[in-house]
Short mmCIF file of N, CA and C in Angstrom, two decimals:
data_model
loop_
_atom_site.label_atom_id
_atom_site.label_comp_id
_atom_site.label_asym_id
_atom_site.label_seq_id
_atom_site.Cartn_x
_atom_site.Cartn_y
_atom_site.Cartn_z
N MET A 30 1.09 -0.78 0.04
CA MET A 30 -0.19 -0.36 -0.27
C MET A 30 0.77 1.28 0.19
N ASN A 31 0.67 2.12 -1.10
CA ASN A 31 1.40 3.26 -1.19
C ASN A 31 0.32 4.47 -0.84
N VAL A 32 0.59 5.13 0.45
CA VAL A 32 0.19 6.29 1.03
C VAL A 32 -0.39 7.25 -0.20
N TYR A 33 0.50 7.34 -0.91
CA TYR A 33 0.50 8.39 -2.25
C TYR A 33 -0.70 8.09 -3.31
N GLU A 34 -0.67 6.80 -3.48
CA GLU A 34 -1.16 5.88 -4.31
C GLU A 34 -3.04 6.12 -3.96
N LYS A 35 -3.04 5.57 -2.63
CA LYS A 35 -4.62 5.79 -2.04
C LYS A 35 -4.14 5.85 -0.08
N CYS A 36 -4.72 6.83 0.30
CA CYS A 36 -4.50 7.12 1.33
C CYS A 36 -5.69 6.31 2.45
N PRO A 37 -4.98 5.17 3.24
CA PRO A 37 -6.08 4.50 4.03
C PRO A 37 -6.61 5.25 4.91
N VAL A 38 -7.97 4.80 5.55
CA VAL A 38 -8.90 5.27 6.41
C VAL A 38 -8.35 4.43 7.75
N LEU A 39 -8.10 5.13 8.29
CA LEU A 39 -7.40 4.02 9.92
C LEU A 39 -8.61 4.34 11.33
N GLU A 40 -9.03 3.58 11.96
CA GLU A 40 -9.91 3.48 12.75
C GLU A 40 -9.69 2.58 13.92
N SER A 41 -10.02 3.47 15.56
CA SER A 41 -9.99 2.87 16.45
C SER A 41 -11.43 2.92 17.22
N ASP A 42 -11.79 2.37 18.29
CA ASP A 42 -12.61 2.53 18.98
C ASP A 42 -13.53 3.70 18.90
N SER A 43 -12.37 5.16 19.53
CA SER A 43 -12.42 6.53 19.45
C SER A 43 -12.61 7.24 18.27
N PHE A 44 -11.50 6.86 17.10
CA PHE A 44 -11.31 7.60 16.52
C PHE A 44 -11.41 7.47 15.19
N ILE A 45 -11.57 8.29 13.73
CA ILE A 45 -10.97 7.93 12.93
C ILE A 45 -9.95 8.97 11.95
N PHE A 46 -9.24 8.46 11.36
CA PHE A 46 -8.12 9.15 10.51
C PHE A 46 -8.39 8.89 9.27
N ARG A 47 -8.59 10.10 8.94
CA ARG A 47 -8.06 10.25 7.22
C ARG A 47 -7.92 11.55 6.69
N LEU A 48 -7.34 11.52 5.49
CA LEU A 48 -6.85 12.65 4.65
C LEU A 48 -7.58 13.69 5.06
N THR A 49 -7.15 14.59 5.45
CA THR A 49 -7.39 16.11 5.85
C THR A 49 -8.03 16.97 4.39
N GLU A 50 -9.38 17.11 4.84
CA GLU A 50 -10.22 18.26 3.74
C GLU A 50 -10.23 19.32 4.25
N GLN A 51 -10.56 20.46 3.18
CA GLN A 51 -10.65 21.83 3.11
C GLN A 51 -11.80 22.41 4.59
N GLU A 52 -12.79 20.87 4.70
CA GLU A 52 -13.99 21.10 5.45
C GLU A 52 -13.60 20.99 6.76
N ASP A 53 -12.45 20.43 7.27
CA ASP A 53 -12.11 20.31 8.55
C ASP A 53 -11.68 21.74 9.40
N CYS A 54 -11.72 22.49 8.18
CA CYS A 54 -10.90 23.76 8.59
C CYS A 54 -11.30 24.53 9.68
N ASP A 55 -12.87 25.00 10.05
CA ASP A 55 -13.05 25.23 11.29
C ASP A 55 -12.88 24.06 12.42
N ASP A 56 -12.58 23.28 12.74
CA ASP A 56 -12.31 21.96 13.65
C ASP A 56 -11.02 22.45 13.91
N LEU A 57 -9.68 22.33 12.59
CA LEU A 57 -8.29 22.66 12.67
C LEU A 57 -8.31 24.03 13.50
N LEU A 58 -8.75 24.87 13.13
CA LEU A 58 -8.62 26.02 14.02
C LEU A 58 -8.55 26.05 15.11
N ALA A 59 -9.44 25.16 16.07
CA ALA A 59 -9.31 24.97 17.60
C ALA A 59 -8.02 24.10 17.75
N VAL A 60 -7.62 23.29 17.13
CA VAL A 60 -6.67 23.12 17.26
C VAL A 60 -5.34 23.88 17.25
N TYR A 61 -4.79 24.54 15.87
CA TYR A 61 -3.99 24.96 15.54
C TYR A 61 -3.79 26.79 16.03
N SER A 62 -4.79 27.15 17.25
CA SER A 62 -5.03 27.77 17.55
C SER A 62 -4.80 28.22 18.77
N ASP A 63 -4.76 26.48 19.39
CA ASP A 63 -4.61 26.34 20.83
C ASP A 63 -3.23 26.91 21.39
N LYS A 64 -2.84 27.83 22.21
CA LYS A 64 -1.30 27.81 22.85
C LYS A 64 -0.98 27.00 23.49
N ASN A 65 -2.04 26.37 24.06
CA ASN A 65 -1.41 25.12 25.26
C ASN A 65 -1.03 23.90 24.48
N ALA A 66 -1.67 23.76 23.61
CA ALA A 66 -1.04 22.62 22.33
C ALA A 66 -0.11 22.93 21.64
N LEU A 67 0.51 24.26 21.38
CA LEU A 67 1.39 24.55 20.52
C LEU A 67 3.14 23.88 20.69
N PRO A 68 3.22 23.84 22.23
CA PRO A 68 4.79 23.71 22.69
C PRO A 68 4.87 21.68 22.13
N PHE A 69 3.89 21.17 21.87
CA PHE A 69 3.49 19.93 21.71
C PHE A 69 4.07 19.22 20.24
N PHE A 70 3.43 20.45 19.18
CA PHE A 70 3.64 20.18 17.43
C PHE A 70 4.85 19.96 17.44
N ASN A 71 5.16 19.29 16.40
CA ASN A 71 6.49 19.27 15.87
C ASN A 71 6.99 20.23 15.10
N SER A 72 7.68 21.11 15.05
CA SER A 72 7.86 21.71 13.75
C SER A 72 9.06 22.23 13.34
N ASP A 73 9.89 21.09 13.33
CA ASP A 73 11.54 20.90 13.31
C ASP A 73 11.00 20.86 11.56
N ASN A 74 12.26 21.88 11.62
CA ASN A 74 12.65 21.64 9.85
C ASN A 74 11.56 21.91 8.95
N CYS A 75 10.60 22.34 9.65
CA CYS A 75 9.43 22.99 8.76
C CYS A 75 9.87 24.21 7.97
N HIS A 76 10.55 25.02 7.78
CA HIS A 76 10.44 26.12 6.67
C HIS A 76 10.51 27.31 8.09
N GLY A 77 10.62 27.60 9.02
CA GLY A 77 10.17 28.28 10.13
C GLY A 77 8.70 28.19 10.40
N ASP A 78 7.85 27.36 9.93
CA ASP A 78 6.39 27.16 10.24
C ASP A 78 6.09 26.76 12.04
N ASN A 79 5.87 27.04 12.48
CA ASN A 79 5.80 26.76 13.65
C ASN A 79 4.32 26.51 14.13
N PHE A 80 3.33 26.08 13.34
CA PHE A 80 1.82 25.57 13.08
C PHE A 80 1.20 26.46 14.05
N TYR A 81 1.11 27.18 14.41
CA TYR A 81 0.01 28.56 14.97
C TYR A 81 -0.63 28.99 13.46
N TYR A 82 -1.89 28.87 14.20
CA TYR A 82 -2.55 29.41 12.90
C TYR A 82 -3.83 30.26 13.66
N ALA A 83 -4.01 31.62 13.81
CA ALA A 83 -4.93 32.40 14.53
C ALA A 83 -6.19 32.46 13.94
N THR A 84 -6.19 32.89 12.78
CA THR A 84 -7.37 33.12 11.64
C THR A 84 -7.67 32.06 10.71
N LYS A 85 -9.00 31.57 10.46
CA LYS A 85 -10.06 30.43 9.83
C LYS A 85 -8.68 30.71 8.04
N GLU A 86 -8.63 32.10 7.79
CA GLU A 86 -7.55 32.02 6.23
C GLU A 86 -6.24 31.28 6.50
N ARG A 87 -5.78 31.56 7.41
CA ARG A 87 -4.39 30.84 7.70
C ARG A 87 -4.56 29.49 8.27
N MET A 88 -5.50 28.91 8.41
CA MET A 88 -6.19 27.60 8.53
C MET A 88 -6.32 27.28 7.07
N MET A 89 -7.01 27.82 6.34
CA MET A 89 -7.29 27.41 5.07
C MET A 89 -6.35 26.95 4.40
N GLU A 90 -5.17 28.01 4.20
CA GLU A 90 -4.16 27.76 4.07
C GLU A 90 -3.33 27.16 4.40
N ALA A 91 -2.94 26.68 5.34
CA ALA A 91 -2.33 25.17 5.69
C ALA A 91 -2.71 24.21 5.28
N VAL A 92 -3.89 24.25 5.27
CA VAL A 92 -5.01 22.94 4.95
C VAL A 92 -4.80 22.79 3.15
N SER A 93 -4.50 23.57 2.47
CA SER A 93 -4.42 23.93 0.93
C SER A 93 -2.99 23.16 0.70
N PHE A 94 -1.77 24.05 1.40
CA PHE A 94 -0.59 23.36 1.37
C PHE A 94 -0.14 21.66 1.70
N TRP A 95 -1.09 21.19 3.10
CA TRP A 95 -0.85 19.92 3.14
C TRP A 95 -1.47 19.32 1.86
N ASN A 96 -2.65 19.53 1.02
CA ASN A 96 -3.05 18.85 0.03
C ASN A 96 -2.04 18.67 -1.19
N LEU A 97 -1.64 20.03 -1.39
CA LEU A 97 -0.70 19.94 -2.26
C LEU A 97 0.57 19.14 -2.18
N ALA A 98 0.63 19.11 -0.89
CA ALA A 98 2.07 18.21 -0.27
C ALA A 98 1.77 16.41 -0.47
N TYR A 99 0.22 16.43 -0.11
CA TYR A 99 0.07 15.00 -0.81
C TYR A 99 -0.08 14.68 -2.08
N GLU A 100 -0.25 15.70 -2.42
CA GLU A 100 -0.37 15.39 -4.21
C GLU A 100 0.59 14.96 -4.74
N ASN A 101 1.95 15.85 -4.38
CA ASN A 101 3.48 16.01 -4.84
C ASN A 101 4.27 14.79 -4.15
N GLY A 102 3.48 13.74 -3.40
CA GLY A 102 4.09 13.07 -2.31
C GLY A 102 5.08 12.99 -1.48
N TRP A 103 5.14 14.42 -1.14
CA TRP A 103 6.01 14.87 0.14
C TRP A 103 5.80 14.52 1.22
N PHE A 104 4.57 14.58 1.99
CA PHE A 104 3.78 13.82 3.10
C PHE A 104 2.48 14.63 2.74
N ALA A 105 1.80 13.48 4.17
CA ALA A 105 0.50 13.15 4.03
C ALA A 105 -0.13 13.34 5.22
N ARG A 106 -1.14 14.12 5.47
CA ARG A 106 -1.23 14.93 6.52
C ARG A 106 -3.29 14.31 6.68
N LEU A 107 -3.33 13.51 8.02
CA LEU A 107 -4.56 12.79 7.67
C LEU A 107 -5.07 13.43 9.21
N SER A 108 -6.63 13.73 9.21
CA SER A 108 -7.09 14.24 10.11
C SER A 108 -7.88 13.37 11.48
N ILE A 109 -8.05 13.91 12.42
CA ILE A 109 -7.97 12.74 13.23
C ILE A 109 -9.44 13.16 13.74
N ILE A 110 -10.20 12.49 13.75
CA ILE A 110 -11.92 12.39 14.34
C ILE A 110 -12.18 11.82 15.13
N ASP A 111 -12.41 12.64 16.25
CA ASP A 111 -13.21 11.73 17.71
C ASP A 111 -14.86 11.62 17.48
N LYS A 112 -15.19 10.34 17.81
CA LYS A 112 -16.44 9.26 16.68
C LYS A 112 -17.35 10.05 17.94
N LYS A 113 -17.23 10.21 19.09
CA LYS A 113 -18.14 10.78 20.25
C LYS A 113 -18.75 11.97 19.68
N ILE A 114 -17.51 13.12 19.23
CA ILE A 114 -18.47 14.08 18.93
C ILE A 114 -18.69 14.39 17.96
N SER A 115 -18.04 13.76 16.85
CA SER A 115 -17.93 14.03 15.63
C SER A 115 -17.18 14.96 14.96
N LYS A 116 -15.89 15.39 15.67
CA LYS A 116 -15.43 16.43 15.33
C LYS A 116 -13.48 16.24 15.18
N VAL A 117 -13.13 16.91 14.22
CA VAL A 117 -11.44 16.81 14.33
C VAL A 117 -10.86 17.44 14.94
N ILE A 118 -9.95 16.41 15.93
CA ILE A 118 -9.37 17.01 16.98
C ILE A 118 -8.08 17.31 17.18
N GLY A 119 -7.27 16.58 15.82
CA GLY A 119 -5.78 16.92 15.43
C GLY A 119 -5.63 16.29 14.28
N THR A 120 -4.35 16.20 14.21
CA THR A 120 -3.74 15.53 12.95
C THR A 120 -2.66 14.65 12.96
N ILE A 121 -2.34 13.75 11.66
CA ILE A 121 -1.00 12.96 12.11
C ILE A 121 -0.58 13.39 10.86
N GLU A 122 0.86 13.75 10.71
CA GLU A 122 1.65 13.75 9.30
C GLU A 122 2.61 12.41 9.23
N VAL A 123 2.62 11.54 8.20
CA VAL A 123 3.44 10.79 7.83
C VAL A 123 3.84 11.02 6.65
N CYS A 124 5.55 10.78 6.79
CA CYS A 124 6.21 10.94 5.70
C CYS A 124 7.52 10.28 5.64
N TYR A 125 8.19 9.75 4.51
CA TYR A 125 9.51 9.21 4.57
C TYR A 125 10.65 10.05 4.46
N ARG A 126 11.55 9.65 5.33
CA ARG A 126 12.84 11.04 5.54
C ARG A 126 13.66 10.15 4.60
N VAL A 127 14.61 10.81 3.84
CA VAL A 127 15.69 10.70 3.24
C VAL A 127 16.78 12.03 3.73
N SER A 128 18.17 11.41 4.25
CA SER A 128 19.02 12.70 4.84
C SER A 128 20.42 11.96 5.27
N GLU A 129 21.38 12.76 5.48
CA GLU A 129 22.51 12.39 5.80
C GLU A 129 22.73 11.99 7.41
N ASP A 130 21.83 12.04 8.41
CA ASP A 130 21.84 12.04 9.12
C ASP A 130 21.69 10.33 10.23
N ALA A 131 21.54 9.93 11.20
CA ALA A 131 20.86 8.74 11.82
C ALA A 131 19.44 8.04 11.44
N PHE A 132 18.87 9.40 10.69
CA PHE A 132 17.57 9.18 10.87
C PHE A 132 17.18 8.98 9.36
N ASN A 133 18.01 8.45 8.58
CA ASN A 133 17.99 8.34 7.31
C ASN A 133 16.97 7.09 7.15
N ASP A 134 16.25 7.28 6.01
CA ASP A 134 15.22 5.77 5.27
C ASP A 134 14.43 5.78 6.37
N MET A 135 13.94 6.57 6.97
CA MET A 135 12.78 6.35 8.10
C MET A 135 11.24 7.32 8.27
N GLY A 136 10.49 6.59 8.59
CA GLY A 136 9.24 7.53 8.45
C GLY A 136 8.85 8.58 9.74
N ILE A 137 8.44 9.83 9.30
CA ILE A 137 8.33 10.46 10.51
C ILE A 137 6.69 10.82 10.57
N LEU A 138 6.82 10.70 11.96
CA LEU A 138 5.21 10.73 12.38
C LEU A 138 5.30 11.63 13.46
N ARG A 139 3.92 12.91 12.73
CA ARG A 139 4.13 14.00 13.71
C ARG A 139 2.44 13.77 14.17
N VAL A 140 2.32 13.92 15.45
CA VAL A 140 0.62 14.08 15.95
C VAL A 140 0.33 15.35 16.56
N ASP A 141 -0.46 16.15 15.82
CA ASP A 141 -1.20 17.77 16.73
C ASP A 141 -2.22 17.05 17.28
N VAL A 142 -2.37 17.41 18.49
CA VAL A 142 -3.76 17.27 18.89
C VAL A 142 -4.27 18.48 19.95
N ARG A 143 -5.65 18.85 19.84
CA ARG A 143 -5.99 20.02 20.76
C ARG A 143 -5.09 19.74 22.51
N SER A 144 -4.83 20.81 23.20
CA SER A 144 -4.49 20.44 24.61
C SER A 144 -5.10 19.62 25.83
N ASP A 145 -6.85 19.63 25.16
CA ASP A 145 -7.36 18.72 25.85
C ASP A 145 -7.15 17.49 25.81
N TYR A 146 -6.52 16.68 24.49
CA TYR A 146 -6.09 15.32 24.36
C TYR A 146 -4.87 15.61 24.09
N GLU A 147 -4.46 15.81 24.70
CA GLU A 147 -2.90 16.00 25.11
C GLU A 147 -3.08 14.85 26.66
N ARG A 148 -3.22 13.94 26.53
CA ARG A 148 -3.38 12.69 27.71
C ARG A 148 -2.53 11.40 27.32
N GLU A 149 -2.08 10.95 27.92
CA GLU A 149 -1.22 9.45 28.26
C GLU A 149 -2.57 8.75 27.14
N GLU A 150 -3.55 8.12 27.79
CA GLU A 150 -4.30 7.03 27.38
C GLU A 150 -5.02 7.69 25.83
N THR A 151 -5.30 8.68 25.28
CA THR A 151 -5.86 9.10 24.08
C THR A 151 -4.33 8.99 23.02
N LEU A 152 -3.49 9.93 23.70
CA LEU A 152 -1.99 9.40 22.78
C LEU A 152 -2.19 7.98 22.15
N PHE A 153 -1.63 7.22 23.30
CA PHE A 153 -1.46 5.82 23.42
C PHE A 153 -2.44 5.21 22.13
N ASP A 154 -3.75 5.85 22.31
CA ASP A 154 -5.12 5.21 21.22
C ASP A 154 -4.55 5.71 19.84
N ILE A 155 -4.03 6.66 19.36
CA ILE A 155 -3.58 7.31 18.72
C ILE A 155 -2.40 6.38 17.89
N PHE A 156 -1.59 6.37 18.69
CA PHE A 156 0.04 6.40 18.26
C PHE A 156 -0.25 4.73 17.81
N SER A 157 -0.85 3.99 18.46
CA SER A 157 -0.91 2.70 18.30
C SER A 157 -1.74 1.92 17.52
N VAL A 158 -3.09 2.89 16.89
CA VAL A 158 -3.41 2.85 15.94
C VAL A 158 -2.59 2.88 14.53
N VAL A 159 -1.72 4.08 14.63
CA VAL A 159 -1.12 4.39 13.56
C VAL A 159 0.15 3.87 13.04
N VAL A 160 1.13 3.60 14.26
CA VAL A 160 2.14 3.04 13.84
C VAL A 160 2.66 1.72 13.18
N ASN A 161 1.87 0.40 13.22
CA ASN A 161 1.86 -0.66 12.46
C ASN A 161 1.67 -0.31 10.92
N PRO A 162 0.04 0.08 10.53
CA PRO A 162 -0.20 0.31 8.92
C PRO A 162 1.04 1.68 8.88
N MET A 163 1.63 2.56 9.30
CA MET A 163 2.51 3.43 8.37
C MET A 163 3.53 2.61 8.11
N TYR A 164 3.80 1.42 8.57
CA TYR A 164 5.41 1.33 7.95
C TYR A 164 5.08 0.73 6.49
N GLU A 165 4.08 0.20 5.92
CA GLU A 165 3.19 -0.41 4.72
C GLU A 165 3.22 0.84 3.98
N MET A 166 2.36 1.79 4.68
CA MET A 166 1.78 3.06 4.02
C MET A 166 3.23 3.83 3.14
N ILE A 167 4.21 4.09 4.29
CA ILE A 167 5.31 4.58 3.34
C ILE A 167 6.75 4.16 3.16
N GLY A 168 6.67 2.97 3.03
CA GLY A 168 7.59 2.09 2.87
C GLY A 168 8.62 1.71 3.66
N CYS A 169 8.96 2.10 5.22
CA CYS A 169 9.98 2.32 5.88
C CYS A 169 10.06 0.97 6.70
N LYS A 170 10.87 0.70 7.62
CA LYS A 170 11.16 -0.24 8.92
C LYS A 170 11.45 0.33 10.21
N GLU A 171 11.61 1.54 10.49
CA GLU A 171 11.32 2.42 11.92
C GLU A 171 10.52 3.74 11.64
N ILE A 172 10.39 3.89 12.44
CA ILE A 172 9.66 5.73 12.67
C ILE A 172 9.92 5.90 13.64
N ILE A 173 10.39 7.50 13.73
CA ILE A 173 10.63 8.64 14.56
C ILE A 173 8.92 9.42 15.12
N THR A 174 9.28 9.58 16.07
CA THR A 174 8.28 10.54 16.30
C THR A 174 9.18 11.90 17.44
N LYS A 175 8.48 12.94 17.84
CA LYS A 175 9.09 13.79 18.56
C LYS A 175 8.13 13.91 20.05
N ALA A 176 9.05 14.19 20.95
CA ALA A 176 8.54 14.51 22.78
C ALA A 176 9.63 14.81 23.58
N PRO A 177 9.28 15.99 23.43
CA PRO A 177 10.28 16.80 24.08
C PRO A 177 9.97 16.01 25.69
N ILE A 178 11.20 16.95 26.35
CA ILE A 178 11.28 16.07 27.87
C ILE A 178 9.91 16.62 28.79
N TYR A 179 9.60 17.39 28.55
CA TYR A 179 8.27 18.10 29.25
C TYR A 179 6.96 17.36 28.99
N ALA A 180 6.94 16.88 27.89
CA ALA A 180 5.72 16.24 27.09
C ALA A 180 5.55 14.40 27.55
N VAL A 181 5.29 14.50 28.95
CA VAL A 181 5.33 13.65 29.88
C VAL A 181 4.44 12.46 29.60
N GLU A 182 3.08 13.08 29.35
CA GLU A 182 1.86 11.72 29.01
C GLU A 182 2.46 11.61 27.28
N ARG A 183 2.51 12.27 26.24
CA ARG A 183 3.15 11.79 25.53
C ARG A 183 3.98 10.71 25.43
N ILE A 184 5.15 11.30 26.36
CA ILE A 184 6.15 10.19 26.49
C ILE A 184 5.75 9.11 27.14
N ASN A 185 5.29 8.60 27.84
CA ASN A 185 3.89 7.53 28.37
C ASN A 185 3.61 6.55 27.37
N ALA A 186 2.53 7.63 26.44
CA ALA A 186 2.23 6.52 25.81
C ALA A 186 2.89 6.16 24.71
N ILE A 187 3.83 6.85 24.08
CA ILE A 187 5.05 6.51 22.96
C ILE A 187 5.55 4.91 23.74
N GLN A 188 6.21 4.96 24.75
CA GLN A 188 6.64 4.03 25.38
C GLN A 188 5.88 3.14 25.66
N LYS A 189 4.74 3.16 25.56
CA LYS A 189 4.27 1.74 25.70
C LYS A 189 3.53 1.04 24.28
N VAL A 190 3.37 1.98 23.41
CA VAL A 190 3.81 1.49 22.05
C VAL A 190 5.04 1.34 21.58
N GLY A 191 6.32 1.16 22.26
CA GLY A 191 6.93 0.49 21.88
C GLY A 191 8.73 1.35 21.43
N PHE A 192 8.24 2.68 21.23
CA PHE A 192 9.22 4.14 21.11
C PHE A 192 10.05 3.82 22.22
N ILE A 193 11.61 3.95 21.98
CA ILE A 193 12.72 4.29 22.63
C ILE A 193 13.20 5.39 22.38
N LYS A 194 14.01 5.95 23.33
CA LYS A 194 14.71 7.45 23.62
C LYS A 194 15.75 7.20 22.03
N SER A 195 16.03 7.97 21.61
CA SER A 195 16.97 8.19 20.28
C SER A 195 17.96 9.08 21.52
N GLU A 196 19.82 8.31 21.04
CA GLU A 196 20.38 9.32 21.66
C GLU A 196 20.86 10.11 20.26
N HIS A 197 20.83 10.41 19.26
CA HIS A 197 20.67 11.24 18.27
C HIS A 197 20.15 12.13 17.85
N MET A 198 20.88 13.53 17.36
CA MET A 198 20.19 14.43 16.71
C MET A 198 19.46 14.26 15.32
N LEU A 199 18.36 15.04 14.87
CA LEU A 199 18.09 15.14 13.81
C LEU A 199 18.84 16.03 13.39
N ILE A 200 18.90 16.19 12.49
CA ILE A 200 19.83 16.91 11.66
C ILE A 200 19.18 17.79 10.08
N GLY A 201 18.59 18.80 10.33
CA GLY A 201 18.20 19.56 9.66
C GLY A 201 18.22 19.77 7.46
N GLY A 202 17.41 19.39 7.08
CA GLY A 202 17.97 19.83 5.78
C GLY A 202 18.23 21.08 5.01
N GLN A 203 17.30 22.23 5.61
CA GLN A 203 17.28 23.24 5.18
C GLN A 203 19.01 23.92 5.94
N ASN A 204 19.01 24.12 7.50
CA ASN A 204 19.44 24.78 8.07
C ASN A 204 20.63 24.01 8.72
N GLY A 205 20.49 22.74 8.10
CA GLY A 205 21.45 22.10 9.13
C GLY A 205 21.54 21.94 10.56
N TYR A 206 21.03 22.61 11.87
CA TYR A 206 20.35 22.73 12.71
C TYR A 206 19.96 21.37 13.64
N ALA A 207 20.42 21.29 14.60
CA ALA A 207 20.44 19.47 15.25
C ALA A 207 19.36 20.08 16.53
N TYR A 208 18.19 19.22 15.91
CA TYR A 208 16.81 19.40 16.82
C TYR A 208 16.92 17.42 17.71
N ASP A 209 16.50 17.54 18.85
CA ASP A 209 16.44 16.63 19.85
C ASP A 209 14.94 16.15 20.07
N GLY A 210 14.84 15.29 21.22
CA GLY A 210 13.78 14.82 21.72
C GLY A 210 12.89 13.82 20.99
N TYR A 211 13.81 12.80 19.78
CA TYR A 211 13.10 11.99 19.22
C TYR A 211 13.63 10.54 19.43
N TRP A 212 12.51 10.17 19.47
CA TRP A 212 12.15 8.81 19.74
C TRP A 212 11.87 7.70 18.39
N THR A 213 12.31 6.61 18.82
CA THR A 213 12.00 5.75 17.29
C THR A 213 11.51 4.14 17.63
N VAL A 214 10.75 3.54 17.00
CA VAL A 214 10.62 1.95 17.01
C VAL A 214 10.53 1.32 15.79
N LYS A 215 10.76 0.08 15.78
CA LYS A 215 11.34 -0.32 14.64
C LYS A 215 10.12 -1.71 14.48
N GLN A 216 9.69 -1.73 13.13
CA GLN A 216 9.37 -2.87 12.74
C GLN A 216 9.17 -3.74 13.06
N GLN A 217 8.28 -4.91 14.03
CA GLN A 217 8.54 -6.28 14.52
C GLN A 217 8.59 -7.48 13.34
#
């Protein structure tokens, strides 16, 4: 399965994951204008974008760019829909990384959620649904995700999924900047 040929829809008891659409903008604005969620977003190596979008217009621009990126095979951004409330509460981004650092030929998994969903149980649900299909979706044998030291609940969740703290820094492709806080999990 190639994510860029056909993006799968993933599902757990609580969530549905599907390609992000323009109709998600109102719900996504509540995620990306949430200043309490912002410190948990991984914006490393993203050309200076910190993923803080305070207006609907800016959110719509971001979604348009995400859709363009998907069409060009750069990355896939999927909306996370909470089935109980039928609202988008965040996104995941998946992509394949080609680099000259320790994270070459690995998948990158970014998970952005509203601050009220930045909880161990919720994050465990999200990561546990996404990790195994991701290996096939983007053709990798190992996945990296970021969890800074202050992201205690996120760290607990990803450790339960099998992620291990990496001793390596991610080296930015555009600026050569070294980013820390990465965790890895290998395909079983």
